[in-house]
Amino acid sequence: GQIVGWFQGRMEFGPRALGGRSILADPRKPEMKDRVNDRVKFREAWRPFALSIQEEHFAEYAKKPVASPFMIMAFEVADGKHDDIQSAMHWVDHTTRPQTVSRQTNPRYWELLEAFRRLTGVPGVLNTSFNVKDEPIVCTPRDAVRCFYGSGMDALVIGSFVIEKAGRAS
């Protein structure tokens, strides 16, 4: 139920956050989309979020699935899976713009998704870029800490270090 800043490895390049500089949340909770938009991103409520999902489980969640490692294609969500990823799905047309995560390509991020799958049964998380409205994606640990404390994120993971805000319920 927490919103987590995830800062790992090298800086990403391109139009999407791919698990190096990401804000992550539980995609099963319908209120999570609004919480992230309101408390963290400070942007319009209608804007959807994307899904990072283990590559080997993607076919369970999408109609006509193909590998999508760069989060640039939209897929219709498979019947019976809407509740699992409702905060990472566009409610207008029941599509998601996923990042399929390969264990070989991004092992640390894949392991995070695996841990989430073991806890919840869902092999993916809501993923958005690690920044707030009108700011660039964080580049340095200092940027990440500033963004974390200036927004409604609950926890920040930088490498092996975890920072949580005092007084936040787990």
CSV table of C-alpha atoms in Angstrom, one decimal:
chain,number,residue,atom,x,y,z
A,1,GLY,CA,0.0,0.0,0.0
A,2,GLN,CA,3.0,2.3,0.0
A,3,ILE,CA,4.2,4.6,-2.8
A,4,VAL,CA,7.9,3.9,-3.3
A,5,GLY,CA,10.7,5.9,-5.1
A,6,TRP,CA,13.0,3.4,-6.8
A,7,PHE,CA,16.5,4.6,-7.7
A,8,GLN,CA,18.8,1.9,-9.1
A,9,GLY,CA,21.8,1.8,-11.3
A,10,ARG,CA,22.5,3.9,-14.3
A,11,MET,CA,20.3,6.7,-15.5
A,12,GLU,CA,17.7,5.8,-18.1
A,13,PHE,CA,17.4,7.5,-21.5
A,14,GLY,CA,14.2,7.8,-23.4
A,15,PRO,CA,10.5,8.6,-23.0
A,16,ARG,CA,9.7,6.2,-20.1
A,17,ALA,CA,10.9,5.1,-16.7
A,18,LEU,CA,12.0,1.5,-16.9
A,19,GLY,CA,12.9,0.5,-13.4
A,20,GLY,CA,16.0,2.7,-12.8
A,21,ARG,CA,14.3,5.9,-11.9
A,22,SER,CA,10.7,5.0,-11.1
A,23,ILE,CA,7.9,5.6,-8.7
A,24,LEU,CA,6.1,2.3,-7.9
A,25,ALA,CA,2.8,1.4,-6.3
A,26,ASP,CA,0.4,-1.5,-5.9
A,27,PRO,CA,-1.6,-1.7,-9.2
A,28,ARG,CA,-4.5,-3.7,-7.5
A,29,LYS,CA,-5.7,-0.8,-5.4
A,30,PRO,CA,-8.2,1.4,-7.3
A,31,GLU,CA,-7.3,4.5,-5.2
A,32,MET,CA,-3.6,4.2,-5.9
A,33,LYS,CA,-3.8,6.0,-9.3
A,34,ASP,CA,-5.4,9.0,-7.6
A,35,ARG,CA,-3.0,8.9,-4.6
A,36,VAL,CA,0.0,8.9,-6.9
A,37,ASN,CA,-1.4,11.7,-9.1
A,38,ASP,CA,-2.5,13.9,-6.1
A,39,ARG,CA,0.2,13.3,-3.5
A,40,VAL,CA,3.2,12.6,-5.6
A,41,LYS,CA,3.0,13.6,-9.2
A,42,PHE,CA,0.7,16.7,-8.6
A,43,ARG,CA,-0.9,16.2,-12.0
A,44,GLU,CA,-4.4,15.8,-13.5
A,45,ALA,CA,-6.5,12.9,-12.3
A,46,TRP,CA,-7.3,11.6,-15.7
A,47,ARG,CA,-3.7,10.7,-16.6
A,48,PRO,CA,-3.1,6.9,-16.5
A,49,PHE,CA,-0.1,5.0,-15.3
A,50,ALA,CA,1.9,2.2,-16.8
A,51,LEU,CA,2.6,-1.4,-15.6
A,52,SER,CA,5.9,-3.0,-15.2
A,53,ILE,CA,5.4,-6.8,-15.4
A,54,GLN,CA,7.5,-9.9,-15.4
A,55,GLU,CA,8.0,-10.8,-19.1
A,56,GLU,CA,7.0,-14.5,-18.5
A,57,HIS,CA,3.6,-13.6,-17.0
A,58,PHE,CA,2.6,-10.9,-19.5
A,59,ALA,CA,0.6,-13.2,-21.7
A,60,GLU,CA,-1.8,-13.8,-18.7
A,61,TYR,CA,-2.5,-10.1,-18.5
A,62,ALA,CA,-2.8,-8.9,-22.1
A,63,LYS,CA,-4.7,-9.8,-25.2
A,64,LYS,CA,-2.4,-10.4,-28.2
A,65,PRO,CA,0.8,-10.0,-26.1
A,66,VAL,CA,4.3,-9.4,-27.5
A,67,ALA,CA,7.4,-8.3,-25.6
A,68,SER,CA,7.2,-4.6,-24.8
A,69,PRO,CA,10.4,-3.8,-22.9
A,70,PHE,CA,10.2,0.0,-23.5
A,71,MET,CA,6.7,0.8,-22.5
A,72,ILE,CA,5.7,2.2,-25.9
A,73,MET,CA,2.8,0.0,-26.9
A,74,ALA,CA,-0.7,-0.3,-25.5
A,75,PHE,CA,-2.4,-3.7,-25.0
A,76,GLU,CA,-6.0,-4.5,-24.1
A,77,VAL,CA,-6.0,-6.1,-20.6
A,78,ALA,CA,-7.1,-9.8,-20.6
A,79,ASP,CA,-10.5,-10.7,-19.3
A,80,GLY,CA,-10.5,-11.4,-15.6
A,81,LYS,CA,-7.3,-9.4,-15.0
A,82,HIS,CA,-8.7,-5.9,-14.6
A,83,ASP,CA,-8.9,-6.0,-10.8
A,84,ASP,CA,-5.2,-7.1,-10.6
A,85,ILE,CA,-3.9,-4.0,-12.4
A,86,GLN,CA,-6.7,-1.5,-12.2
A,87,SER,CA,-4.4,1.5,-11.2
A,88,ALA,CA,-2.1,0.7,-14.1
A,89,MET,CA,-4.9,0.4,-16.6
A,90,HIS,CA,-6.7,3.1,-18.6
A,91,TRP,CA,-10.3,2.8,-17.6
A,92,VAL,CA,-11.6,4.4,-20.8
A,93,ASP,CA,-10.6,1.5,-23.0
A,94,HIS,CA,-9.2,-1.1,-20.6
A,95,THR,CA,-5.6,-0.9,-22.0
A,96,THR,CA,-2.3,-0.8,-20.3
A,97,ARG,CA,1.1,0.4,-21.7
A,98,PRO,CA,3.4,-2.1,-20.1
A,99,GLN,CA,7.0,-2.7,-19.7
A,100,THR,CA,7.8,-6.4,-19.9
A,101,VAL,CA,10.7,-7.0,-17.5
A,102,SER,CA,13.2,-9.7,-18.3
A,103,ARG,CA,15.2,-11.4,-15.6
A,104,GLN,CA,18.3,-11.4,-17.8
A,105,THR,CA,18.0,-7.7,-18.8
A,106,ASN,CA,17.1,-6.1,-15.5
A,107,PRO,CA,17.7,-8.7,-12.7
A,108,ARG,CA,17.2,-6.4,-9.7
A,109,TYR,CA,13.9,-5.0,-10.9
A,110,TRP,CA,12.7,-8.4,-12.0
A,111,GLU,CA,13.5,-9.6,-8.4
A,112,LEU,CA,11.4,-6.8,-7.0
A,113,LEU,CA,8.5,-7.9,-9.2
A,114,GLU,CA,9.0,-11.5,-8.1
A,115,ALA,CA,8.9,-10.5,-4.5
A,116,PHE,CA,5.7,-8.6,-5.1
A,117,ARG,CA,4.2,-11.6,-7.0
A,118,ARG,CA,5.0,-13.9,-4.1
A,119,LEU,CA,3.3,-11.5,-1.7
A,120,THR,CA,0.2,-10.7,-3.8
A,121,GLY,CA,0.0,-13.1,-6.7
A,122,VAL,CA,0.4,-10.2,-9.2
A,123,PRO,CA,3.7,-10.1,-11.1
A,124,GLY,CA,3.7,-6.4,-11.8
A,125,VAL,CA,3.5,-2.9,-10.3
A,126,LEU,CA,2.3,0.5,-11.2
A,127,ASN,CA,5.3,2.4,-12.6
A,128,THR,CA,5.8,6.1,-13.4
A,129,SER,CA,8.8,8.3,-13.8
A,130,PHE,CA,10.6,9.4,-10.7
A,131,ASN,CA,9.7,13.1,-10.9
A,132,VAL,CA,7.0,15.5,-10.0
A,133,LYS,CA,5.1,17.8,-12.4
A,134,ASP,CA,7.3,20.3,-14.2
A,135,GLU,CA,10.5,18.7,-13.0
A,136,PRO,CA,12.9,16.4,-14.9
A,137,ILE,CA,13.4,12.8,-13.9
A,138,VAL,CA,15.8,12.6,-10.9
A,139,CYS,CA,19.4,12.0,-11.9
A,140,THR,CA,21.3,11.8,-8.7
A,141,PRO,CA,20.7,10.4,-5.2
A,142,ARG,CA,20.4,14.0,-3.9
A,143,ASP,CA,17.6,14.7,-6.5
A,144,ALA,CA,15.9,11.5,-5.4
A,145,VAL,CA,15.9,12.5,-1.7
A,146,ARG,CA,14.7,16.0,-2.5
A,147,CYS,CA,11.8,14.6,-4.6
A,148,PHE,CA,11.0,12.0,-2.0
A,149,TYR,CA,10.7,14.6,0.9
A,150,GLY,CA,8.9,17.1,-1.3
A,151,SER,CA,6.1,14.7,-2.3
A,152,GLY,CA,3.8,12.1,-0.8
A,153,MET,CA,6.0,9.1,-1.3
A,154,ASP,CA,6.2,6.7,1.6
A,155,ALA,CA,9.6,5.1,1.0
A,156,LEU,CA,12.7,5.6,-1.1
A,157,VAL,CA,15.0,2.8,-2.2
A,158,ILE,CA,18.5,3.8,-3.4
A,159,GLY,CA,20.6,0.8,-4.2
A,160,SER,CA,20.3,-1.4,-1.0
A,161,PHE,CA,19.3,1.5,1.2
A,162,VAL,CA,15.6,2.1,2.3
A,163,ILE,CA,14.4,5.4,3.7
A,164,GLU,CA,10.9,5.7,5.2
A,165,LYS,CA,9.2,8.8,6.4
A,166,ALA,CA,8.7,8.9,10.1
A,167,GLY,CA,5.1,8.4,11.3
A,168,ARG,CA,3.9,6.7,8.1
A,169,ALA,CA,2.0,3.5,8.5
A,170,SER,CA,3.3,0.4,6.6
